[in-house]
PDB file of C-alpha atoms in Angstrom:
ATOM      1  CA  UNK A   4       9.335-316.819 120.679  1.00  0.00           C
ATOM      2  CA  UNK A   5       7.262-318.905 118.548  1.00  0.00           C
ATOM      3  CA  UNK A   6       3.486-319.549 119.425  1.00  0.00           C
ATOM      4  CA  UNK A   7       0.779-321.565 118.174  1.00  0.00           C
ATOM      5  CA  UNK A   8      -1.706-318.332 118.683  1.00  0.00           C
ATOM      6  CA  UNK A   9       0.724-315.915 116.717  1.00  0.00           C
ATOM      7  CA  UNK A  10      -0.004-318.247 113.566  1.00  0.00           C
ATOM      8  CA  UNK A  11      -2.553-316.937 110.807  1.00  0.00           C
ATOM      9  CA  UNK A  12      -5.024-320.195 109.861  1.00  0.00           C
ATOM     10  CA  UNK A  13      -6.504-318.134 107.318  1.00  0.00           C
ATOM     11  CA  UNK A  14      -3.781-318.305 105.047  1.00  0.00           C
ATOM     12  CA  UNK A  15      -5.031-320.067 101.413  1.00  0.00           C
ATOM     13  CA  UNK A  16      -3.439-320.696  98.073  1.00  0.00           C
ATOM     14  CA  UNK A  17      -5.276-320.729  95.037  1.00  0.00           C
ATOM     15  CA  UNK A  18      -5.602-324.326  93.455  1.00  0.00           C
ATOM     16  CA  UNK A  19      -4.092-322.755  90.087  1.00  0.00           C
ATOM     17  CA  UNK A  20      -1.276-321.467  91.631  1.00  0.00           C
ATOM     18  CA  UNK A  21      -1.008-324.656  94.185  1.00  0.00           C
ATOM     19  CA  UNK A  22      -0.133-327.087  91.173  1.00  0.00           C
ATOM     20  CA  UNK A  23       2.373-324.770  89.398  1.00  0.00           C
ATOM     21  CA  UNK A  24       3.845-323.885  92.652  1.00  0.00           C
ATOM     22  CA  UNK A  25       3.876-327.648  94.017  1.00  0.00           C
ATOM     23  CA  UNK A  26       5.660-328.729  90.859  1.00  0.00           C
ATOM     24  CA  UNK A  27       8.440-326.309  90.816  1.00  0.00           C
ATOM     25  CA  UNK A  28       9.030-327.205  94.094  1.00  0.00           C
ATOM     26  CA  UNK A  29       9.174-330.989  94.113  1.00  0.00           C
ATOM     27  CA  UNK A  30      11.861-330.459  91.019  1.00  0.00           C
ATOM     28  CA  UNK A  31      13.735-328.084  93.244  1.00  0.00           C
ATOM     29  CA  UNK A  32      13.813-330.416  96.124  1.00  0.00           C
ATOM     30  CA  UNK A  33      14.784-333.391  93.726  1.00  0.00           C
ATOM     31  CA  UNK A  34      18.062-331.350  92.809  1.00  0.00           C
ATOM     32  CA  UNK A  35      18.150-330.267  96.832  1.00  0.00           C
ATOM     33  CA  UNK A  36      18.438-334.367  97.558  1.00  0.00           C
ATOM     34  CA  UNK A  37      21.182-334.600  94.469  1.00  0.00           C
ATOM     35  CA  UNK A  38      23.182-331.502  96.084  1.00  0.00           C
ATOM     36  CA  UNK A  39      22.895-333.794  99.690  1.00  0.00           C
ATOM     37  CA  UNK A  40      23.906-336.827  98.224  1.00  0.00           C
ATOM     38  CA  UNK A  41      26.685-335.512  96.280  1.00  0.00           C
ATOM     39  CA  UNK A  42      28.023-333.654  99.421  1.00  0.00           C
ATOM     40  CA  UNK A  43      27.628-336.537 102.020  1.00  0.00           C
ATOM     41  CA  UNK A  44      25.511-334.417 104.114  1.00  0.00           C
ATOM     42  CA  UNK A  45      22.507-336.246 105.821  1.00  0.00           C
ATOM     43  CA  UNK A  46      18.971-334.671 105.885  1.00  0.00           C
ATOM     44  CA  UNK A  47      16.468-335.092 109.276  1.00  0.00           C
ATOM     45  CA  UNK A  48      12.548-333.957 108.852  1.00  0.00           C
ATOM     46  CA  UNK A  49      10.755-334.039 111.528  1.00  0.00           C
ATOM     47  CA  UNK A  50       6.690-334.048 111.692  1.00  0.00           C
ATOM     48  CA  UNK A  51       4.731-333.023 114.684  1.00  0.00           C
ATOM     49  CA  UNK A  52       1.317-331.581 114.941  1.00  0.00           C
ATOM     50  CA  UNK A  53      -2.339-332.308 115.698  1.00  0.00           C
ATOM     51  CA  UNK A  54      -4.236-335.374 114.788  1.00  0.00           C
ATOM     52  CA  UNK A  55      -5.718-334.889 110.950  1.00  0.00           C
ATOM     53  CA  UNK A  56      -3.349-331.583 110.746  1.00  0.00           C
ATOM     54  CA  UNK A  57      -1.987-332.839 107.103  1.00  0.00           C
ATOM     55  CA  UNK A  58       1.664-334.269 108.071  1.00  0.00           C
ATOM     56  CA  UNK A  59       0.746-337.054 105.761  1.00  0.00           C
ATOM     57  CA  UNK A  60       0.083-334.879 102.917  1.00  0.00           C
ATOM     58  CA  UNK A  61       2.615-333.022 103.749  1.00  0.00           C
ATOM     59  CA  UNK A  62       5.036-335.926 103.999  1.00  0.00           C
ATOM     60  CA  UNK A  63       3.813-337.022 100.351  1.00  0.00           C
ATOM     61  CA  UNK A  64       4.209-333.999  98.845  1.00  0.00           C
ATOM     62  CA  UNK A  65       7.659-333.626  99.956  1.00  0.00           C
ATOM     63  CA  UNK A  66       8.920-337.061  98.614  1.00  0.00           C
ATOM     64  CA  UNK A  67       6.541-336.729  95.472  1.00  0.00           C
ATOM     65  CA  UNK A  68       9.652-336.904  93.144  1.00  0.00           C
ATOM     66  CA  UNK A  69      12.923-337.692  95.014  1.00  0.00           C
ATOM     67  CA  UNK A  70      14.755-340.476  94.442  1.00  0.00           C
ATOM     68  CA  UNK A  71      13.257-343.508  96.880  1.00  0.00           C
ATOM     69  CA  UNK A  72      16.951-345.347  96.438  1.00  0.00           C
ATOM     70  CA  UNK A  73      18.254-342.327  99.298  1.00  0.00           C
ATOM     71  CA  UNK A  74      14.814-341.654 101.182  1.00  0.00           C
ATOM     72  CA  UNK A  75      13.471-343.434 104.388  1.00  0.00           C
ATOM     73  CA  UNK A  76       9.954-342.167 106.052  1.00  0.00           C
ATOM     74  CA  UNK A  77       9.512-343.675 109.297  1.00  0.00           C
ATOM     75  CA  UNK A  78       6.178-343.355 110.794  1.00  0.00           C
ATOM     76  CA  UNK A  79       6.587-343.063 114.814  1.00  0.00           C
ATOM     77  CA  UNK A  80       4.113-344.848 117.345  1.00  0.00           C
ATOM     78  CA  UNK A  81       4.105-346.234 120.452  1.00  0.00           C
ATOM     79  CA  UNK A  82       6.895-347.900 121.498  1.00  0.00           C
ATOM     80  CA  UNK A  83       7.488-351.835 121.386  1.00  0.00           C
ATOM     81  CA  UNK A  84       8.091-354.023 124.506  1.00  0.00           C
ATOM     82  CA  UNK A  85      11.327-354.510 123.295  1.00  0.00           C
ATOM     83  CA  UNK A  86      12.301-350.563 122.913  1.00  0.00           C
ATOM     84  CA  UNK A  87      11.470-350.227 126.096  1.00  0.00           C
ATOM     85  CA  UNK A  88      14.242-352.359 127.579  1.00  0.00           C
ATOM     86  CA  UNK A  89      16.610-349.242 126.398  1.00  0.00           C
ATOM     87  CA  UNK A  90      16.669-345.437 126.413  1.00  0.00           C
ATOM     88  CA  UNK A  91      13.573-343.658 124.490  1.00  0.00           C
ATOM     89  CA  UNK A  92      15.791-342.237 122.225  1.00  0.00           C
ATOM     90  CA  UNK A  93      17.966-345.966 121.374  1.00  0.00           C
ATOM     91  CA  UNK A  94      15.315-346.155 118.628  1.00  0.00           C
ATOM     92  CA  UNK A  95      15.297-343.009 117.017  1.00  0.00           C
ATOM     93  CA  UNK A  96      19.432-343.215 116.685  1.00  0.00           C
ATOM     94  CA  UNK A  97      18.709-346.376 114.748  1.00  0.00           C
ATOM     95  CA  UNK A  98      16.662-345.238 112.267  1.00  0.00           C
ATOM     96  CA  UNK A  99      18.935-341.964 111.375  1.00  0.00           C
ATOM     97  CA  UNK A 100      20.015-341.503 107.283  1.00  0.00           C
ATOM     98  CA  UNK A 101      23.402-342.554 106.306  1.00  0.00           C
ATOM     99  CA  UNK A 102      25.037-339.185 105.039  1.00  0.00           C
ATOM    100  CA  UNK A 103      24.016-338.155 102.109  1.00  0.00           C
ATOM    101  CA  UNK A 104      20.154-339.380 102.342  1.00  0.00           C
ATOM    102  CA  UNK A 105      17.042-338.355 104.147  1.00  0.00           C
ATOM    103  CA  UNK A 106      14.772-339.882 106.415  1.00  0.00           C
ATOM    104  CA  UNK A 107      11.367-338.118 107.619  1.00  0.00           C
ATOM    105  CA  UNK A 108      10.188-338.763 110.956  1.00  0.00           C
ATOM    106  CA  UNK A 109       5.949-338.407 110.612  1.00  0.00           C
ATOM    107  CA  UNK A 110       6.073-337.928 114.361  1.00  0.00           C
ATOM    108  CA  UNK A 111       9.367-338.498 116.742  1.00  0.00           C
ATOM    109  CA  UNK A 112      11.344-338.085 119.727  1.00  0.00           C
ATOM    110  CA  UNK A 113       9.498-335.157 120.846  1.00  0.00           C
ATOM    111  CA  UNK A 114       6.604-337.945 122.003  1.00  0.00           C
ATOM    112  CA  UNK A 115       8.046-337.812 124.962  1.00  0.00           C
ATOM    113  CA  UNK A 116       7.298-334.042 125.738  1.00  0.00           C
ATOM    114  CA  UNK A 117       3.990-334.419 124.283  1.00  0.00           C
ATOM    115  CA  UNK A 118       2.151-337.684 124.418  1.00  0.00           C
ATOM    116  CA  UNK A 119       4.001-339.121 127.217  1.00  0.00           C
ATOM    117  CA  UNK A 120       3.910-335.786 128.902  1.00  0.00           C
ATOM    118  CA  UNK A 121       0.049-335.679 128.962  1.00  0.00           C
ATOM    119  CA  UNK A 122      -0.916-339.195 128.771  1.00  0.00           C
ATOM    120  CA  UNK A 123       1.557-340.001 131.667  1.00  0.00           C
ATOM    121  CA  UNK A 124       3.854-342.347 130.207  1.00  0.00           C
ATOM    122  CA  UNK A 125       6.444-340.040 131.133  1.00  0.00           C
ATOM    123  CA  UNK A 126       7.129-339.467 134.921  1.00  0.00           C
ATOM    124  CA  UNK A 127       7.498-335.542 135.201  1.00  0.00           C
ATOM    125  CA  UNK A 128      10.880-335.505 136.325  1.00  0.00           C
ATOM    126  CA  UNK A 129      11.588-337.805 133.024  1.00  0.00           C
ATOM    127  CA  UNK A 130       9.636-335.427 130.157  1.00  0.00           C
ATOM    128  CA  UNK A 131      11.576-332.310 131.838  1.00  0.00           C
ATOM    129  CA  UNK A 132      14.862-333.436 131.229  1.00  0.00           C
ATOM    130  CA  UNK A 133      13.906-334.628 127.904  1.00  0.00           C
ATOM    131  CA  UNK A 134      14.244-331.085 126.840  1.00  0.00           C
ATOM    132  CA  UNK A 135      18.121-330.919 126.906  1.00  0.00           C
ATOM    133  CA  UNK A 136      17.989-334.530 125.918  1.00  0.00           C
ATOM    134  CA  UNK A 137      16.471-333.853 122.814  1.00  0.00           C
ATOM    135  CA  UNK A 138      19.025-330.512 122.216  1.00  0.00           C
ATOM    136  CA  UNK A 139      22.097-332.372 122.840  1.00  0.00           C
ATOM    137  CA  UNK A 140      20.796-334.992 120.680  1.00  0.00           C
ATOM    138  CA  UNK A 141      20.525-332.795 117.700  1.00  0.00           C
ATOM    139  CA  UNK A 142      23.927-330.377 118.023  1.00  0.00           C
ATOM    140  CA  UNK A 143      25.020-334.114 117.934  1.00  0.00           C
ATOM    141  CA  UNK A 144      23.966-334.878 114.814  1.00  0.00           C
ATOM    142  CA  UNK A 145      24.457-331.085 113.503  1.00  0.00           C
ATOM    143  CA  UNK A 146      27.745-330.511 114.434  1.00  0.00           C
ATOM    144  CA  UNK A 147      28.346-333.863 112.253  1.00  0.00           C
ATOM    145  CA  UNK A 148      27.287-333.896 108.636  1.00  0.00           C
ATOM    146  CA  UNK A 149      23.953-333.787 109.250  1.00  0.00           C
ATOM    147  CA  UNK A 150      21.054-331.029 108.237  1.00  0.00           C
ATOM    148  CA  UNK A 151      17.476-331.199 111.031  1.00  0.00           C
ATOM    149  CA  UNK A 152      14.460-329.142 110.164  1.00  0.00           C
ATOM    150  CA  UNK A 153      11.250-329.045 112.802  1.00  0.00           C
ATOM    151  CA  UNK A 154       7.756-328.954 111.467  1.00  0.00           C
ATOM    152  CA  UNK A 155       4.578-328.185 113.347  1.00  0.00           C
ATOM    153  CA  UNK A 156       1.700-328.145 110.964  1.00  0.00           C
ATOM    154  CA  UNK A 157      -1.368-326.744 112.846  1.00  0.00           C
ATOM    155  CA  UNK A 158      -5.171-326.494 112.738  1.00  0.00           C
ATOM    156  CA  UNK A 159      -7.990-325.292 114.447  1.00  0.00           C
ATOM    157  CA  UNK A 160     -10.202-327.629 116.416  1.00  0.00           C
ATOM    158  CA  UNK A 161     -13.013-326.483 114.470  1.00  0.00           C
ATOM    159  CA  UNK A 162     -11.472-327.994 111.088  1.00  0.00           C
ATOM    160  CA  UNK A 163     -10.038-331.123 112.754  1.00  0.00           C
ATOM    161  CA  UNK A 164     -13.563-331.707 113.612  1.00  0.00           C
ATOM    162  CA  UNK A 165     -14.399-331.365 109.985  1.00  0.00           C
ATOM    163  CA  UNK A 166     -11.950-333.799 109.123  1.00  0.00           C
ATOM    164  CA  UNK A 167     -12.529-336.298 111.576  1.00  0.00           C
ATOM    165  CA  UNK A 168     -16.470-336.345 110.258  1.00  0.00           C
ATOM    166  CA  UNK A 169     -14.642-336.507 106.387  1.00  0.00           C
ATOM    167  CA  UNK A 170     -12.770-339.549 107.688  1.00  0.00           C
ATOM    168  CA  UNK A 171     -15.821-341.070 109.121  1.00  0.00           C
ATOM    169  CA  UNK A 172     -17.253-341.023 105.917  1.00  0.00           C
ATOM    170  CA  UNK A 173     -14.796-342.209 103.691  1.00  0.00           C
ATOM    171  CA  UNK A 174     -14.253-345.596 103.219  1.00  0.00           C
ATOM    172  CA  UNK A 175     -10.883-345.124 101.929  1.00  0.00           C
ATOM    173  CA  UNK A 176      -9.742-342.940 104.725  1.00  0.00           C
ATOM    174  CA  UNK A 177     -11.823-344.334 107.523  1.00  0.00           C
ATOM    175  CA  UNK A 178      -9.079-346.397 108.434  1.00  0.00           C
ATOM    176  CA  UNK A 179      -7.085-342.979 109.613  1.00  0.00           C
ATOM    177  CA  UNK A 180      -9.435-342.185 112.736  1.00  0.00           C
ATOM    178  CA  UNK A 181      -9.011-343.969 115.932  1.00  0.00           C
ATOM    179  CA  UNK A 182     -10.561-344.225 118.895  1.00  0.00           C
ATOM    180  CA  UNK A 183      -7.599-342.490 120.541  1.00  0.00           C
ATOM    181  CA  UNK A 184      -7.797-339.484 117.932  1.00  0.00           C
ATOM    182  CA  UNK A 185     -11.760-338.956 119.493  1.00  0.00           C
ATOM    183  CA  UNK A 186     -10.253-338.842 123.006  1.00  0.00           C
ATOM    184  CA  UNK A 187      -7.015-336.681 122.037  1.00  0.00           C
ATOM    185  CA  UNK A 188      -9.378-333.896 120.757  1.00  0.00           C
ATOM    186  CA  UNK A 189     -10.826-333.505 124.598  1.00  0.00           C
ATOM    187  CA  UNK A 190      -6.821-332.426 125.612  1.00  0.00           C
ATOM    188  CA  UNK A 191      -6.346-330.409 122.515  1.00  0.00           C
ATOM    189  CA  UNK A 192      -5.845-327.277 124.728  1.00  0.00           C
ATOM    190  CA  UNK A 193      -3.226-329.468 126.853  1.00  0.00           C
ATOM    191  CA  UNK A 194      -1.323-330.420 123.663  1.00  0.00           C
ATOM    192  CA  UNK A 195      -1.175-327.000 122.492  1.00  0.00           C
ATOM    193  CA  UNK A 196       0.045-325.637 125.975  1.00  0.00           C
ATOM    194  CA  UNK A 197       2.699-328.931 125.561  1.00  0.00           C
ATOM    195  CA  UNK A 198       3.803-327.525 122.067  1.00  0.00           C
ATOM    196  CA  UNK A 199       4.504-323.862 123.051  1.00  0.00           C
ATOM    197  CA  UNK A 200       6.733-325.157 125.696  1.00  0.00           C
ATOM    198  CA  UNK A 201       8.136-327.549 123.579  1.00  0.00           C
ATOM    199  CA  UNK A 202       9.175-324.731 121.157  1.00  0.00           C
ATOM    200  CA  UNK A 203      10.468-322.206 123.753  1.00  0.00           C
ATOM    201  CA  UNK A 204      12.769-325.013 125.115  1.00  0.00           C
ATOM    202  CA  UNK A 205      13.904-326.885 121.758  1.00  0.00           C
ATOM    203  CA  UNK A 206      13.683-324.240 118.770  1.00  0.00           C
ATOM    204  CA  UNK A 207      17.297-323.676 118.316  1.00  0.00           C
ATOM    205  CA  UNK A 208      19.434-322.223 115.721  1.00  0.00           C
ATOM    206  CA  UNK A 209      20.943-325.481 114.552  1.00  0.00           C
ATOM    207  CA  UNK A 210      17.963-327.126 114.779  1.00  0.00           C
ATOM    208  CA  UNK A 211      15.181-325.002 113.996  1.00  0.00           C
ATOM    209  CA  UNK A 212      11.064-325.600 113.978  1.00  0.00           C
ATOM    210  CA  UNK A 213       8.906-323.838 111.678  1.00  0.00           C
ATOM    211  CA  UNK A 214       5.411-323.574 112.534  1.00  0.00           C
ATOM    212  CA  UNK A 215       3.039-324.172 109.444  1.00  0.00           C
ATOM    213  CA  UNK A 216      -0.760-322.807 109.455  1.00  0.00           C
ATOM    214  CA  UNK A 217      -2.341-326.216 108.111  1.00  0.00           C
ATOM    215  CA  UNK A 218      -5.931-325.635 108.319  1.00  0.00           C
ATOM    216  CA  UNK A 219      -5.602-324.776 104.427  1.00  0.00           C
ATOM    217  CA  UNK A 220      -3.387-328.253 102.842  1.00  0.00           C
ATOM    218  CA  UNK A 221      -2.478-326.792  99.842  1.00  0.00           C
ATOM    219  CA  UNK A 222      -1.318-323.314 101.765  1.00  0.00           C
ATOM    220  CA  UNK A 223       0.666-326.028 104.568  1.00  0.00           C
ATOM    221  CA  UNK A 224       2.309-328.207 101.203  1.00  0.00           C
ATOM    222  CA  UNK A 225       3.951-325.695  99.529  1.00  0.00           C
ATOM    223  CA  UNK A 226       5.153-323.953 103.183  1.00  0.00           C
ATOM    224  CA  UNK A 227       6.868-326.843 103.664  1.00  0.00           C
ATOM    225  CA  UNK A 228       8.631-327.616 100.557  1.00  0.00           C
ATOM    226  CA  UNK A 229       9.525-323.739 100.791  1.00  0.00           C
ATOM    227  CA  UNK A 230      11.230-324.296 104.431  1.00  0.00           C
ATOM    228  CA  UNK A 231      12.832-327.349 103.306  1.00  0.00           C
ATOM    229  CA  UNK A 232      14.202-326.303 100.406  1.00  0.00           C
ATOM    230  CA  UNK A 233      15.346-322.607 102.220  1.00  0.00           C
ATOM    231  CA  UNK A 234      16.834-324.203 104.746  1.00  0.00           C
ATOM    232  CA  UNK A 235      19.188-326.464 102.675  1.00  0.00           C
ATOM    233  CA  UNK A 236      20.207-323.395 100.646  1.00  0.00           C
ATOM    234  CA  UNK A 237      21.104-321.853 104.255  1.00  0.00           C
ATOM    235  CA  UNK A 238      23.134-324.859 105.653  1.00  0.00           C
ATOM    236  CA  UNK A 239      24.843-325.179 102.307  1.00  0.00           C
ATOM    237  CA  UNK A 240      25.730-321.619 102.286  1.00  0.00           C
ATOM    238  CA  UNK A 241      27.294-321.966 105.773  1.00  0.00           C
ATOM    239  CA  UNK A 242      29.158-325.114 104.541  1.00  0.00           C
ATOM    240  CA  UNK A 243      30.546-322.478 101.719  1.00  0.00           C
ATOM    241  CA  UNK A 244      28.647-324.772  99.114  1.00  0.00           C
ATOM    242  CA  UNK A 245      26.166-323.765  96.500  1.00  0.00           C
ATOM    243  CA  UNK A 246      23.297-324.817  96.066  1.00  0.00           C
ATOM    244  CA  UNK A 247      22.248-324.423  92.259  1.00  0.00           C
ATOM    245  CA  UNK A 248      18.592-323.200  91.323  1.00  0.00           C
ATOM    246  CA  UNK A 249      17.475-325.555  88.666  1.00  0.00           C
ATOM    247  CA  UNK A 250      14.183-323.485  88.194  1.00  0.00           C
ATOM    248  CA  UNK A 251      14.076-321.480  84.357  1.00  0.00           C
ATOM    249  CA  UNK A 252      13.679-317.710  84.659  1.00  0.00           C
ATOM    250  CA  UNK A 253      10.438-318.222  82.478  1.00  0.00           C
ATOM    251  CA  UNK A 254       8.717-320.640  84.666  1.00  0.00           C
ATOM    252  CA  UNK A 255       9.447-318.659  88.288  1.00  0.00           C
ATOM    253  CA  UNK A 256       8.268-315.740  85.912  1.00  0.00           C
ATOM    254  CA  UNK A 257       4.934-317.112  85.181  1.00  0.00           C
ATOM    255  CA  UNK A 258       4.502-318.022  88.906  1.00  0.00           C
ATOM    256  CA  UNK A 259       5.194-314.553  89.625  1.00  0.00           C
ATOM    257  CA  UNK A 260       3.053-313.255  87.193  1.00  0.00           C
ATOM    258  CA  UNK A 261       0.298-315.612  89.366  1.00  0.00           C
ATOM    259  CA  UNK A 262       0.933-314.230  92.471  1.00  0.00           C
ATOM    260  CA  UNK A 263       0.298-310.277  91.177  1.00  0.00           C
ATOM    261  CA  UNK A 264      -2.974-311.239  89.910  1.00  0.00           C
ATOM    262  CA  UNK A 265      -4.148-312.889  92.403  1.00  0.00           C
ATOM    263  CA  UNK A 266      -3.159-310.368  94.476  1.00  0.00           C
ATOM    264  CA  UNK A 267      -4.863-307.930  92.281  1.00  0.00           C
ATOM    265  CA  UNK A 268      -7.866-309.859  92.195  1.00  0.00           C
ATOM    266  CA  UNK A 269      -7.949-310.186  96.559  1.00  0.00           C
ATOM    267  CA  UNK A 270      -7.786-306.372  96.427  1.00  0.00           C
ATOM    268  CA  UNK A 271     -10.178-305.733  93.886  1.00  0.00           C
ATOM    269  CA  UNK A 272     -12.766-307.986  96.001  1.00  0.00           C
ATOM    270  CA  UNK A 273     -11.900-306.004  99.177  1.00  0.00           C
ATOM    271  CA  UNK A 274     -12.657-302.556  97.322  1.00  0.00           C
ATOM    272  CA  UNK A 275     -15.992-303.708  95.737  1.00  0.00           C
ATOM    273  CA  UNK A 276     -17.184-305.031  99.097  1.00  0.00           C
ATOM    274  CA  UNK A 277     -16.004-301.864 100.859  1.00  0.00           C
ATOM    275  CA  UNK A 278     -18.149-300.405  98.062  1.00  0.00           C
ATOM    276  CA  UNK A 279     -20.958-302.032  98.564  1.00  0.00           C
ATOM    277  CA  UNK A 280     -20.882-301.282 102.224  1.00  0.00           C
ATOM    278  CA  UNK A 281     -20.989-297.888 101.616  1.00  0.00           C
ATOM    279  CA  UNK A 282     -23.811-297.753  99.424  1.00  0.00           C
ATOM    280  CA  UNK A 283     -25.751-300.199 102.459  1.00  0.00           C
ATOM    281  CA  UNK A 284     -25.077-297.220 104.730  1.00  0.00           C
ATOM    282  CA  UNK A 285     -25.842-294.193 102.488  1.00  0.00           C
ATOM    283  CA  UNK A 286     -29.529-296.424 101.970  1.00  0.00           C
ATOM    284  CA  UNK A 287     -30.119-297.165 106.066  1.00  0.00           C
ATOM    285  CA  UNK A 288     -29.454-293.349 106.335  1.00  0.00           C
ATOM    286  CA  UNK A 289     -32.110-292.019 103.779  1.00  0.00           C
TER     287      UNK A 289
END
């Protein structure tokens, strides 16, 4: 079972290997959105997560270089006076891709197990059968021609913190922090608590979530063009399609190549440090 404490927020990637990592990537998931288009099959992202997590980021990595012409991102808020003349989910079914594009949900119908669940704009009986709402409404759309990937990109409340302050200071980014954002950090054990539940009850094979350690961006960007791009290959697979690899043997080479040395380079650290630790302790002792 997946679990917010199980994930490792130490997780980094080198700012070298970030950009020739992120670029690979973004090509790959350009000829992903061809391979979608050409096959008529539709493609759902969801993004969940703390406030300041990086879904943004995230979000604009992802769509970097895909074609806009079969791409919709539809930020989720509260819902309008009008919405709420109909079922919670009425909206979401409207904003759904025709087959053969995408459309990213930053944030989405799993509001109602989260917000509305702690801010009590749900009634309980209401967020508890949301659950197999919500999985009913997905086999719908998967056992059509449709494709729906999860993400929960997660920090630590220490590093939200961090970025909150950032925020603060930015002009440019101030606009991002809300009053509400201040007051959701007092419940951010309550939204965690909400999100483990949410996972246990909704992470399903059709529809899976994939838990992303965010408190590192570039480490949470290229997870999530990774996941993306895997879990195409997988639902193509089943389909008894093929999805090409456009990337040139040279180029995932030289990435590899990146990875051994800066593995090498992590493990040499370790050893001189367990070194010098040694030597402390051999001095203490004389």
């Amino acid at each position: 079972m997946k679990k917010l404490d199980d994930l490792d927020l130490s997780l980094e990637l080198d700012k070298k290997m970030y950009k020739k990592k992120i670029k690979m990537l973004q090509y790959e998931m350009l000829n992903a959105q061809q391979f979608l288009f050409n096959n008529k099959i539709g493609l759902i992202v969801a993004f969940e997560g703390m406030d300041a997590a990086g879904k943004g980021g995230a979000i604009k990595r992802l769509t970097e270089r895909v074609d806009p012409r079969g791409l919709m991102v539809t930020p989720i808020s509260a819902p309008q006076p009008h919405e709420k003349r109909y079922h919670y989910m009425h909206r979401f079914w409207r904003k759904l891709p025709q087959h053969g594009q995408i459309a990213i949900f930053d944030r989405s119908w799993y509001g109602r197990v989260l917000v509305e669940r702690i801010e009590g704009f749900a009634k309980e009986e209401e967020w508890k059968r949301a659950y197999d709402e919500i999985n009913d409404f997905e086999k719908q759309l998967t056992d059509e021609d449709y494709i729906v990937i999860k993400f929960w990109i997660h920090i630590d409340e220490a590093e939200q913190l961090k970025r909150f302050n950032d925020r603060a200071q930015d002009p440019y980014k101030a606009w991002k922090l809300t009053d509400e954002d201040w007051r959701n950090r007092e419940k951010f054990g309550l939204y965690s608590e909400a999100a483990d539940e949410m996972f246990a009850k909704t992470d399903t094979e059709n529809a899976p979530w994939f838990l992303i350690p965010g408190n590192d961006k570039l480490y949470a960007r290229v997870q999530v063009l990774k996941e993306v791009i895997a879990h195409i290959e997988k639902e193509a697979k089943r389909r008894g399609l093929h999805l090409t690899n456009v990337l040139e043997a040279p180029e995932q080479d030289e990435i590899d190549e990146l990875e051994m040395m800066e593995v090498a380079a992590t493990e040499e650290i370790t050893a001189t440090e367990a070194s010098k630790g040694k030597k402390a302790k051999k001095k203490k002792s004389k």
